[in-house]
Coordinates of C-alpha atoms in Angstrom, one line a residue:
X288 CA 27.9 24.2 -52.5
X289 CA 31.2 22.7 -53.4
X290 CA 33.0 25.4 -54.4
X291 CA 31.8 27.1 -50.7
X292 CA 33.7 24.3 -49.2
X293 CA 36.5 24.7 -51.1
X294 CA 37.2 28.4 -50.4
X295 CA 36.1 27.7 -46.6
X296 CA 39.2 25.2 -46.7
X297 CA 41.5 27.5 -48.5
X298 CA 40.8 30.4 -45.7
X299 CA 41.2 27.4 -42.8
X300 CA 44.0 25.6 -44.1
X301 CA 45.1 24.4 -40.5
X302 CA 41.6 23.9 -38.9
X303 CA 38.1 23.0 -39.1
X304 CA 36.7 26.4 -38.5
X305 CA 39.3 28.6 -37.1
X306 CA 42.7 29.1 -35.9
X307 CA 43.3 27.2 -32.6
X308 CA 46.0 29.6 -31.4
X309 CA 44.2 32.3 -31.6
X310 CA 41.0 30.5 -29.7
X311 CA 43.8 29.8 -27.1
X312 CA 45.4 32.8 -26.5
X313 CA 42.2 34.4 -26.2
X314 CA 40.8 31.4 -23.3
X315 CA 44.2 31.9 -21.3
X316 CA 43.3 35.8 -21.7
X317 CA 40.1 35.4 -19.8
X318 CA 41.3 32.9 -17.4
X319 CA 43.8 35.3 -15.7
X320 CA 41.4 38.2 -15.9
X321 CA 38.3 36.6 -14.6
X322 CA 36.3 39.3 -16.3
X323 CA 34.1 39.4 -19.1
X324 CA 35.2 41.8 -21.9
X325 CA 33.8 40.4 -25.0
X326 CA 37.2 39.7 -26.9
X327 CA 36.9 39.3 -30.5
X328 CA 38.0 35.8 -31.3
X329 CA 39.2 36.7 -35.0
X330 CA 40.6 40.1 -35.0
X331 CA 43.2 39.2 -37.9
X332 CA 40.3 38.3 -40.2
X333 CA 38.7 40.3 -42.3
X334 CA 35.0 41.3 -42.1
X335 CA 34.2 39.4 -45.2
X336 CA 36.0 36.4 -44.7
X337 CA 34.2 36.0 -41.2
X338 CA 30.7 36.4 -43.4
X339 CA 32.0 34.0 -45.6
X340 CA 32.9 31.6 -42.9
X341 CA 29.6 31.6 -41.2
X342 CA 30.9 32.2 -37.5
X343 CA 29.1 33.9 -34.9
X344 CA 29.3 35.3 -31.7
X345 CA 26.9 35.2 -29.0
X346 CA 27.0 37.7 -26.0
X347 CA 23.6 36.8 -23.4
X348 CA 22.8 39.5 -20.7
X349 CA 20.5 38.8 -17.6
X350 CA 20.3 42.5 -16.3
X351 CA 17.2 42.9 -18.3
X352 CA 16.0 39.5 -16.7
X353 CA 12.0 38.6 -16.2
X354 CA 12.8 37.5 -12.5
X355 CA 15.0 40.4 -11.0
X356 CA 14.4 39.3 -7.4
X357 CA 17.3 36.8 -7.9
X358 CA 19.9 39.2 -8.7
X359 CA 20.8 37.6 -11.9
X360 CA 24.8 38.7 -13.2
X361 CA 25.7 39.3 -17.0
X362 CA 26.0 35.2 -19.0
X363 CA 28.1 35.7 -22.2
X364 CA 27.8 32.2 -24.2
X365 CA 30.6 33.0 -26.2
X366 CA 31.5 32.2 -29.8
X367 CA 30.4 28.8 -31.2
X368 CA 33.1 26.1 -31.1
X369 CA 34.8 23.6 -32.4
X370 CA 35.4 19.7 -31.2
X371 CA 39.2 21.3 -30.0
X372 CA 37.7 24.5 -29.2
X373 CA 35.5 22.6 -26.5
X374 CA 38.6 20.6 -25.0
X375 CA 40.5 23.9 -24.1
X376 CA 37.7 25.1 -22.6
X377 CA 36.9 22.5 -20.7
X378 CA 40.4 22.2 -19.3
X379 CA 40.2 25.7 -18.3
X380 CA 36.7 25.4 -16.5
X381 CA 37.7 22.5 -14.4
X382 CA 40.9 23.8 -13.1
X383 CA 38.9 26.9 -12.5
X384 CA 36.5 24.8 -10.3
X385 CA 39.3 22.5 -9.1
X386 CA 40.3 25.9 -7.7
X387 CA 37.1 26.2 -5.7
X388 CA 37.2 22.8 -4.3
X389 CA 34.8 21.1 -6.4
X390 CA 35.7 17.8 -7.9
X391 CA 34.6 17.9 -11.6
X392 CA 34.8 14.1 -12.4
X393 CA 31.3 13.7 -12.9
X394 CA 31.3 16.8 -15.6
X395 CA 33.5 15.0 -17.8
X396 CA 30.8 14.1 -20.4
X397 CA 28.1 16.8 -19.9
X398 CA 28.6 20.2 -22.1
X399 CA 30.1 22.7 -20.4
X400 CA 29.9 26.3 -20.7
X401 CA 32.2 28.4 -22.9
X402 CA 33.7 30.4 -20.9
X403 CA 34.7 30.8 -17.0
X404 CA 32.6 33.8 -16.6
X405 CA 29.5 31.8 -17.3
X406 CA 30.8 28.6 -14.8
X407 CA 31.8 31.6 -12.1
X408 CA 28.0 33.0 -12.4
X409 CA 26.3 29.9 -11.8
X410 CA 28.4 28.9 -8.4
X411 CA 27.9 32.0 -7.2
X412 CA 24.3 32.0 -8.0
X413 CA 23.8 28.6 -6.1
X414 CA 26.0 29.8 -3.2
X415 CA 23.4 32.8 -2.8
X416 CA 20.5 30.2 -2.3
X417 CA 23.0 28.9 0.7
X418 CA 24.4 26.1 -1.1
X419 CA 28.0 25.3 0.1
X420 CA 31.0 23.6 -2.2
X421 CA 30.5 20.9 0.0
X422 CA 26.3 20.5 -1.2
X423 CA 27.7 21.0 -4.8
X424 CA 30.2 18.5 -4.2
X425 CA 27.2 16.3 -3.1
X426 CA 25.7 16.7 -6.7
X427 CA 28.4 18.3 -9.4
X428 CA 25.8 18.2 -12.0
X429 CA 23.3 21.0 -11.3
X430 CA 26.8 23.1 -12.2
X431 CA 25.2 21.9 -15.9
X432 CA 21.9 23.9 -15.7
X433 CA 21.9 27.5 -17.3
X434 CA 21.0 29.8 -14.7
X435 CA 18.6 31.7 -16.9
X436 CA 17.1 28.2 -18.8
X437 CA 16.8 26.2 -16.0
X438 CA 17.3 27.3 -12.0
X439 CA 15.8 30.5 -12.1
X440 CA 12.3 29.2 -14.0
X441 CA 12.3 26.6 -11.5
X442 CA 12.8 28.6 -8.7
X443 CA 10.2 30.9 -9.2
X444 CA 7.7 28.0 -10.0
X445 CA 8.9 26.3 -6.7
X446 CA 8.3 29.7 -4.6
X447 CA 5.1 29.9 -6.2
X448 CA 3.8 26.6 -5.5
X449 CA 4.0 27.5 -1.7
X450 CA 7.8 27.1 -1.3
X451 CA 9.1 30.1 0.9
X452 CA 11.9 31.5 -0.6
X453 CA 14.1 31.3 2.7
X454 CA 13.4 27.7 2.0
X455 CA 14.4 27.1 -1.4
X456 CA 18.1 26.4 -0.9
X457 CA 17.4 23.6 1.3
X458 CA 15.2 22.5 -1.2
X459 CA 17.6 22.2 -3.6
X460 CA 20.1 20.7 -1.5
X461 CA 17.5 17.8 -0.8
X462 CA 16.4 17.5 -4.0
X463 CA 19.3 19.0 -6.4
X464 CA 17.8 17.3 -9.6
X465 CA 14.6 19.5 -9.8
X466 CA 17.0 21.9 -11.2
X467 CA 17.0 19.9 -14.7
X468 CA 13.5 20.0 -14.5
X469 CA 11.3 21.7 -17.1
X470 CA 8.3 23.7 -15.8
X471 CA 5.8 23.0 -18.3
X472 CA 6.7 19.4 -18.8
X473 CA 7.1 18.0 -14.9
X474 CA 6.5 20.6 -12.3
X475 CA 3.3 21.6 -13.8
X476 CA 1.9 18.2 -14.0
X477 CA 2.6 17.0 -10.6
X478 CA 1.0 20.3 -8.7
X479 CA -1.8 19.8 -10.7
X480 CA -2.2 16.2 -9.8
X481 CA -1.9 17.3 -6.4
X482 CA -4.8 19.8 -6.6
X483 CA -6.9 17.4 -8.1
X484 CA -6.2 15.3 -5.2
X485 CA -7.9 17.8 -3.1
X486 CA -4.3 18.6 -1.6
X487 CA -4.9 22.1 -0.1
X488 CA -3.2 24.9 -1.7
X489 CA -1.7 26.4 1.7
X490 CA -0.3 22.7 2.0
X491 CA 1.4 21.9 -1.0
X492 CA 4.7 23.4 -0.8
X493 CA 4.4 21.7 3.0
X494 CA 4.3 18.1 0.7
X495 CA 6.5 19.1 -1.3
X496 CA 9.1 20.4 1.0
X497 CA 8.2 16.6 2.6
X498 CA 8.7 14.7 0.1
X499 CA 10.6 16.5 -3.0
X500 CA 10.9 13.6 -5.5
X501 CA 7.3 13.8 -6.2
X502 CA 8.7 16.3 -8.7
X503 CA 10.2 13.4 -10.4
X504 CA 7.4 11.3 -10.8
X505 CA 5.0 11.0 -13.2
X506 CA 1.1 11.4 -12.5
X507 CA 0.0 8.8 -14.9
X508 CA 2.4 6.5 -13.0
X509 CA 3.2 5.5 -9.5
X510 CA 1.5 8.1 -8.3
X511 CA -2.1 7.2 -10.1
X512 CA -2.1 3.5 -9.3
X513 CA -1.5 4.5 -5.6
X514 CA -4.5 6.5 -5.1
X515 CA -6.6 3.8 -7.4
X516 CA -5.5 1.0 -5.4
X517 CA -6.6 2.8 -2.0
X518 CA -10.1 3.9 -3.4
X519 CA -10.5 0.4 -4.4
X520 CA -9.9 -1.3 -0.6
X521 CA -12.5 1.5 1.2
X522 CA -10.6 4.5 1.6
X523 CA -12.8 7.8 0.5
X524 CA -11.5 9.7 -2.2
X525 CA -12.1 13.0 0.0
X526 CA -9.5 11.8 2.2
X527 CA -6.7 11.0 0.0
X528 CA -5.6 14.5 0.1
X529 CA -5.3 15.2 4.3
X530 CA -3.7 11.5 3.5
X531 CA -1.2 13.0 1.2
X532 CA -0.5 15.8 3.3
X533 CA -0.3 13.5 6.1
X534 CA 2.2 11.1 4.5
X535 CA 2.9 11.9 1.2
X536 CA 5.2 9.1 0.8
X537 CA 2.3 6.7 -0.1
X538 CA 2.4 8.4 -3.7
X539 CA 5.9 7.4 -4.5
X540 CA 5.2 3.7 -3.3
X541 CA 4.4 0.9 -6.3
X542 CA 1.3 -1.3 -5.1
X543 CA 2.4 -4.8 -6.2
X544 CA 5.3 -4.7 -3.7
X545 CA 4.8 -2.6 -0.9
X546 CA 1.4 -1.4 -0.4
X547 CA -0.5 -4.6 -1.3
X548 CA 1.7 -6.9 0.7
X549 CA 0.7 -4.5 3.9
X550 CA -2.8 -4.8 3.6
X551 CA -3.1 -7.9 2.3
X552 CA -1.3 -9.4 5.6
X553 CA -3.5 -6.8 7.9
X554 CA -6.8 -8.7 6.4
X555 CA -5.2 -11.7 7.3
X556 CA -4.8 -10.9 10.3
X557 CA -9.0 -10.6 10.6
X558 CA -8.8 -6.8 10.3
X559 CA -11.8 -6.1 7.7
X560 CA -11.0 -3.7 4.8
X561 CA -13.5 -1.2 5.8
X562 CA -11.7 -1.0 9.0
X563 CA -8.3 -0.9 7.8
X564 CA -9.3 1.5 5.0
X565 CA -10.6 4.2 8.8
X566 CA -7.4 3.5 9.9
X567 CA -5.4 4.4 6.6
X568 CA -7.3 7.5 6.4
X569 CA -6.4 8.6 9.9
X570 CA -3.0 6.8 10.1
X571 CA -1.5 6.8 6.5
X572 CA 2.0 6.5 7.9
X573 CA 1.2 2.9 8.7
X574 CA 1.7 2.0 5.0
X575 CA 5.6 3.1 5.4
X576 CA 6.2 0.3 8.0
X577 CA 8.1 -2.4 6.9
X578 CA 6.3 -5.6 6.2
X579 CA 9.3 -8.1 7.3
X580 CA 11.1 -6.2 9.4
X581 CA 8.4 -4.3 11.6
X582 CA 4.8 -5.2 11.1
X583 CA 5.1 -9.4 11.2
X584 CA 8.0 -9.1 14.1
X585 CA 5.6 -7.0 15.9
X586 CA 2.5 -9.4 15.5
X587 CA 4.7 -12.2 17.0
X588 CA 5.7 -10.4 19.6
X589 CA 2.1 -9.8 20.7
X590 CA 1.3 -13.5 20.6
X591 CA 4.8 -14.5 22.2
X592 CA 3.4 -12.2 25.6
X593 CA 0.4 -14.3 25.7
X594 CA -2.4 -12.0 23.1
X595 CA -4.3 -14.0 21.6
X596 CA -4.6 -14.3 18.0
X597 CA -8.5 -13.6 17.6
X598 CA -7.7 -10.0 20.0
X599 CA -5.1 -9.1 17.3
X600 CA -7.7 -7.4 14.8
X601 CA -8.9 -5.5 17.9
X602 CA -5.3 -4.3 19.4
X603 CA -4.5 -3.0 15.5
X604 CA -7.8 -1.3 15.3
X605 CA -7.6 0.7 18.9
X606 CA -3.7 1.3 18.4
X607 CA -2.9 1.1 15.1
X608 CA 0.9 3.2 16.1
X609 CA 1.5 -0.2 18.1
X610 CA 2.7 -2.0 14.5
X611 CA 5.7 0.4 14.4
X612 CA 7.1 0.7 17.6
X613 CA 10.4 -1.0 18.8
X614 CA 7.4 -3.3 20.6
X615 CA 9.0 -6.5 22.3
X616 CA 11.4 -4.0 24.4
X617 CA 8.1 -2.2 25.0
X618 CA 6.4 -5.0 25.9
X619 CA 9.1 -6.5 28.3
X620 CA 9.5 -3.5 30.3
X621 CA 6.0 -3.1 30.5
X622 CA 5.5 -7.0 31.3
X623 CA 8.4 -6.4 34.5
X624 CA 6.7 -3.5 35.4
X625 CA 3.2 -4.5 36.1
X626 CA 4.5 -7.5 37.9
X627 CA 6.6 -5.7 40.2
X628 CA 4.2 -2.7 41.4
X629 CA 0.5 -3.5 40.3
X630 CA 1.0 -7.5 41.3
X631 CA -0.3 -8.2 37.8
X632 CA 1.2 -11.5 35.9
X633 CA 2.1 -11.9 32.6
X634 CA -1.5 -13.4 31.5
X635 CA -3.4 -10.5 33.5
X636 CA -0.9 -8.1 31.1
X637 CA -1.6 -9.4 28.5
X638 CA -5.5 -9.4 29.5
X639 CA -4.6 -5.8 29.6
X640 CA -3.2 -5.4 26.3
X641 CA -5.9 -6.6 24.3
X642 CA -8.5 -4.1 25.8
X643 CA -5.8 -1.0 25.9
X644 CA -3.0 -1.5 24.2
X645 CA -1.5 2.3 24.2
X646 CA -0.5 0.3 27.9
X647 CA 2.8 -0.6 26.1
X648 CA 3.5 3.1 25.7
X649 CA 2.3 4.7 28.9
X650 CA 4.7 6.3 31.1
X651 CA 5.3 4.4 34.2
X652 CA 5.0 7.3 37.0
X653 CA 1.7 7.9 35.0
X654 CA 0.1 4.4 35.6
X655 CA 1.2 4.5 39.6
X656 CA -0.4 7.5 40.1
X657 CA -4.4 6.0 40.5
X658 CA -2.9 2.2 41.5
X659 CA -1.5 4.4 44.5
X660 CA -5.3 6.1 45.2
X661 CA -7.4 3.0 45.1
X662 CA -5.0 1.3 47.8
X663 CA -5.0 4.9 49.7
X664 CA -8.4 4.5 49.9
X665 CA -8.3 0.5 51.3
X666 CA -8.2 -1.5 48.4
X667 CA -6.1 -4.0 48.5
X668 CA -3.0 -5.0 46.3
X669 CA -4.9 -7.9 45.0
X670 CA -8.0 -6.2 44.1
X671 CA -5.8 -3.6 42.5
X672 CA -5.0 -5.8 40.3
X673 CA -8.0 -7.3 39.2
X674 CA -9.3 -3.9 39.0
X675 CA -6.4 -2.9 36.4
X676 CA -7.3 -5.7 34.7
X677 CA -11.0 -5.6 34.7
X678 CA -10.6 -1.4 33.5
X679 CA -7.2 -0.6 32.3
X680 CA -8.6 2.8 31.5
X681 CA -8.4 3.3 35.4
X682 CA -4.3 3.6 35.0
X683 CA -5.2 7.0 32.7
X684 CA -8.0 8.5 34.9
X685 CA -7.0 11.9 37.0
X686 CA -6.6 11.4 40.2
X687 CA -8.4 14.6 41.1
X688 CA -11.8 13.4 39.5
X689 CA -11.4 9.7 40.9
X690 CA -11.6 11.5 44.0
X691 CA -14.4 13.5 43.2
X692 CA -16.5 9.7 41.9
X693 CA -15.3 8.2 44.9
X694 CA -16.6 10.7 47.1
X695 CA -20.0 10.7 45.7
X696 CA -20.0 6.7 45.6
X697 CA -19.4 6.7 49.5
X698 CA -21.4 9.9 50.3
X699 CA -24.3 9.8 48.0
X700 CA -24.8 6.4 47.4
X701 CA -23.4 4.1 50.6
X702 CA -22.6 1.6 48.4
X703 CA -20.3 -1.6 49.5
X704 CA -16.1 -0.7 48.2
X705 CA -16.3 -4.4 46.9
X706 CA -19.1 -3.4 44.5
X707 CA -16.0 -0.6 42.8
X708 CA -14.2 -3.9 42.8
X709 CA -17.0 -5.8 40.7
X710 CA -17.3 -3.0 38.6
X711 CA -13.9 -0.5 38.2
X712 CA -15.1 1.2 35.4
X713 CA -17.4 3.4 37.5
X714 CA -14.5 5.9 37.3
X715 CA -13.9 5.6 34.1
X716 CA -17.6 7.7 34.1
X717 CA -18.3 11.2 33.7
X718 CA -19.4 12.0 37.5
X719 CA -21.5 15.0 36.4
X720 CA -23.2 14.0 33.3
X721 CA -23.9 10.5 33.6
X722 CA -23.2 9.2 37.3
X723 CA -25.2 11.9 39.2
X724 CA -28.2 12.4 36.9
X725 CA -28.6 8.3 36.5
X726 CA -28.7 7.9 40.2
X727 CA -30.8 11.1 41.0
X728 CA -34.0 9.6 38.7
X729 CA -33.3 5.9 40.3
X730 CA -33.7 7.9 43.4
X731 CA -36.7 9.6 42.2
X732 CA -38.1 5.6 41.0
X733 CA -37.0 4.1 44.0
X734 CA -35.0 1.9 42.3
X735 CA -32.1 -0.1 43.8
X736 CA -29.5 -1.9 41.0
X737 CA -26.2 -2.7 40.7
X738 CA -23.5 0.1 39.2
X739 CA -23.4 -2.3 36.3
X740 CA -27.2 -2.1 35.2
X741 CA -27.5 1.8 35.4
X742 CA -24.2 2.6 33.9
X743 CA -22.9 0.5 31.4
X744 CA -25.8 1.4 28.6
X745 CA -26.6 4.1 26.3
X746 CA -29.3 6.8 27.4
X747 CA -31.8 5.5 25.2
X748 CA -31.2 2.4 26.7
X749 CA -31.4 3.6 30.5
X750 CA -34.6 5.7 29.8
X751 CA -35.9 2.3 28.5
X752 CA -35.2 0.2 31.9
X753 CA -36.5 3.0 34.0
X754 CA -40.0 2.9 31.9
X755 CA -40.2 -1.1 32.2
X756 CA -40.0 -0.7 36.5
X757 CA -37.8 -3.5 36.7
X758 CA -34.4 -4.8 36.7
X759 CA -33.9 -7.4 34.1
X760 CA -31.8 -10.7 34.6
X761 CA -28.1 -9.3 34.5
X762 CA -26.7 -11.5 31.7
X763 CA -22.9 -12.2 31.0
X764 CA -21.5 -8.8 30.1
X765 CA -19.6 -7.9 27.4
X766 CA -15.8 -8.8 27.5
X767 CA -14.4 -5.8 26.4
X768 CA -16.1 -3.3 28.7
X769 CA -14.6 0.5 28.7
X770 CA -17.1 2.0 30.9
X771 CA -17.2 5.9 29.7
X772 CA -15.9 8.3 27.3
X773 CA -11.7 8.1 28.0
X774 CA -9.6 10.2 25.7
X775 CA -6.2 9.4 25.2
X776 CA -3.6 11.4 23.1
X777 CA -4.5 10.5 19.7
X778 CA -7.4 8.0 20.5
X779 CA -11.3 7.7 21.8
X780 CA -13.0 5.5 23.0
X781 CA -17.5 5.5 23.3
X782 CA -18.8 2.4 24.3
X783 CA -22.8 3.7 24.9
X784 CA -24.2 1.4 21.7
X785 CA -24.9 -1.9 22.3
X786 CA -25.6 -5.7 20.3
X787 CA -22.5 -4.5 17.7
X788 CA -21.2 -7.1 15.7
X789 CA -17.5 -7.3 16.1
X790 CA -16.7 -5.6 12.9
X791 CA -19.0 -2.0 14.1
X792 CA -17.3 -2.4 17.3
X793 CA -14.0 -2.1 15.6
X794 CA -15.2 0.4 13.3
X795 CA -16.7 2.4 16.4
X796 CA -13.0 2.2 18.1
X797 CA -11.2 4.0 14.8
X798 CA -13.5 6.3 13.4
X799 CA -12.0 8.9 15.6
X800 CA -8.4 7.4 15.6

């Protein structure tokens, strides 16, 4: 082994390896040219002495490339190199990119390619998937991923995950790192995770597209405590993949300081788990509010217009989106508004909150609209008012079937207007299937009641009063009376069971939230 050394120093006298004139001539040579001839780097040297010296050149092709959709040029590596070899090189590379208007600062410690060839390959291969200087600039480093090791692997992975390939270079834009990213080793993991989640396949390049640092994360991690943590407050494991798909965020947030804070401060609020874990289900985006800065400052503001704290629980439960809107402007406009046109004060609004708060988000024009039919038909302001207050699900009834109940009330059953004042929610019914076929057998019994006693109970419980021939003692109703069936954009509302405790009456309110 010695003597080896020995004649390897006697045939490089002036360098480690090689000649460093000759490894410069031939850099500058392909700098000017920009092409890739594969220029011996020892032509002086005999055959034997180059055995002898163990060098060796590698040329690297892509035309005969596993993944030919991506149009992959020719890479040549180049000859192996030397600690001054490398230097050059460099030098030569980043002028070659300063050229192209990309800063190289942030290359100056990563291994660079050998030659220009190889450097001019892999920005034009990134400009293909639509990436500008200006999104390289953004991230300098994916310029250190082999084209053939790295992007292209990924790439195809990606599109086959459910990533379109129009889409993939705005994928990498977002998310530039997933381009050091081995297949086997990170991608692979988190899709699978994602399956086992019961993520739909049609919806995973949808999540991923979403939220692209999942890619980064690792299953047995962040990701894994998440989902634990929500199985273990009431939330079924069935739907922690719509949730994902929904709001895939939640897998990327740590329990002890974002998602445990939320809920513990919802349950202290009164809202049970087993309600909060409905609502998480349906509304996993709640879980990205902020704790300080949204949910608390919008609790306050709730009890600051007069809400009371024991309604809280029940304003969350009906509208849980109400914890993330810009609510105290919400609320104040709202506040002005119902004062000025409905003749409602500030403690009838909030009345009016608690049983309906989507209120705070209702377009005004909207809520005139039936305010303006009951007077039309001789209400007065006043009784307006405590209408709206009694029934805020009068303010999103149409107008054309209001006129259609009132009709039939006048019409059909000659009953006294002040009795639609004692009872607003008679509109709030479906005139067909529960007004006219309720009053027909009363008809048929010959019995006379109140709109209250014939309405406001479930079928069960009506056939029941008709069989007992009487009208029982009306007792004090309950206080948060919705009359029938109302549908809003993104909420329901049944109110037919009766002698709920407070927590299946919330539960009832966001099972189809």
């Amino acid at each position: 082994m010695n003597l080896i050394r020995r004649k390897s120093r006697n045939l490089f006298p002036d360098s480690n390896i090689f000649p460093i004139a000759l490894l410069r001539d031939a850099a500058v040579t392909r700098f000017k040219s920009c092409q890739t001839p594969q220029i011996p780097l020892i032509k002086s040297l005999p055959a034997s002495q180059v055995a002898h010296s163990g060098i060796q050149s590698h040329f690297f092709s892509t035309q005969s490339s596993k993944f030919p959709e991506y149009e992959m040029p020719s890479v040549t590596w180049g000859a192996i190199q030397g600690r001054k070899e490398k230097l050059v090189s460099k030098v030569i590379i980043c002028d070659y990119l300063k050229g192209l208007g990309i800063v190289p600062d942030e290359l100056e410690n990563l291994e660079l390619p050998s030659t220009i060839e190889v450097m001019k390959e892999r920005v034009e291969f990134l400009q293909r998937l639509g990436l500008t200087i200006d999104d390289i600039n953004e991230y300098p480093l994916m310029l250190g991923c082999s084209v053939r090791k790295n992007m292209q692997p990924v790439l195809v992975k990606l599109e086959k995950i459910g990533i379109p390939r129009t889409k993939l270079g705005e994928f990498i834009k977002s998310y530039p790192q997933v381009l050091h990213a081995s297949v086997i080793v990170e991608i692979d993991p988190v899709a699978k995770f994602l399956r086992g989640l019961d993520v739909e396949k049609q919806d995973m390049g949808y999540v991923l597209q979403r939220y692209p640092e999942l890619l980064g994360f690792k299953p047995e991690g962040t990701m894994s405590t998440s989902v634990a943590y929500l199985v273990s407050i009431g939330v079924s494991p069935r739907d922690i993949g719509p949730m994902v798909t929904q709001y895939p965020y939640l897998l990327g947030m740590r329990v002890g300081t974002t998602i445990k804070p939320i809920v513990d401060y919802l349950v202290s609020l009164g809202l049970p788990k087993k309600i909060l874990a409905r609502m998480l289900e349906k509304r996993a985006y709640i879980l990205g509010y902020d704790l300080e800065e949204t949910l608390r400052p919008n609790v306050e503001s709730l009890i600051s217009f007069g809400v009371r704290k024991e309604a809280i629980p029940s304003v969350i439960a009906q509208y849980p989106q109400i914890l993330g809107l810009p609510l105290k402007a919400k609320l104040s406009t709202q506040q002005y508004f119902f004062n000025l046109k409905l003749k409602i004060d500030p403690e009838g609004f909030a009345q009016v909150v608690e049983k309906m708060p989507q209120i705070v988000s209702l377009n005004q024009n909207l809520i005139l609209k039936p305010a303006e039919f009951l007077r039309g038909r001789g209400i007065p302001n006043d009784d307006v008012a405590k209408m709206v207050v009694k029934s805020p699900q009068l303010l999103v009834q149409r107008v054309e079937l209001m006129k259609n109940s009132f009709y039939f009330f006048k019409s059909e059953m000659k009953r006294s207007m002040q009795e639609l004042v004692e009872f607003p929610q008679y509109f709030t019914y479906s005139l067909e299937s529960r007004i006219k076929p309720r009053y027909r057998k009363l008809e048929t019994k010959g019995l006379k009641c109140n709109l209250d006693w014939f309405l406001n109970c479930s079928d069960l419980r009506f056939e029941e009063r008709l069989k007992a021939d009487l009208i029982e003692t009306e007792s004090v109703g309950p206080t948060f009376c919705l009359g029938g069936k109302l549908e809003m954009p993104g909420n329901q509302f049944v109110s037919d069971e009766e002698d709920e405790s407070d927590n299946e009456i919330l539960y009832r309110r966001t099972v189809s939230l």
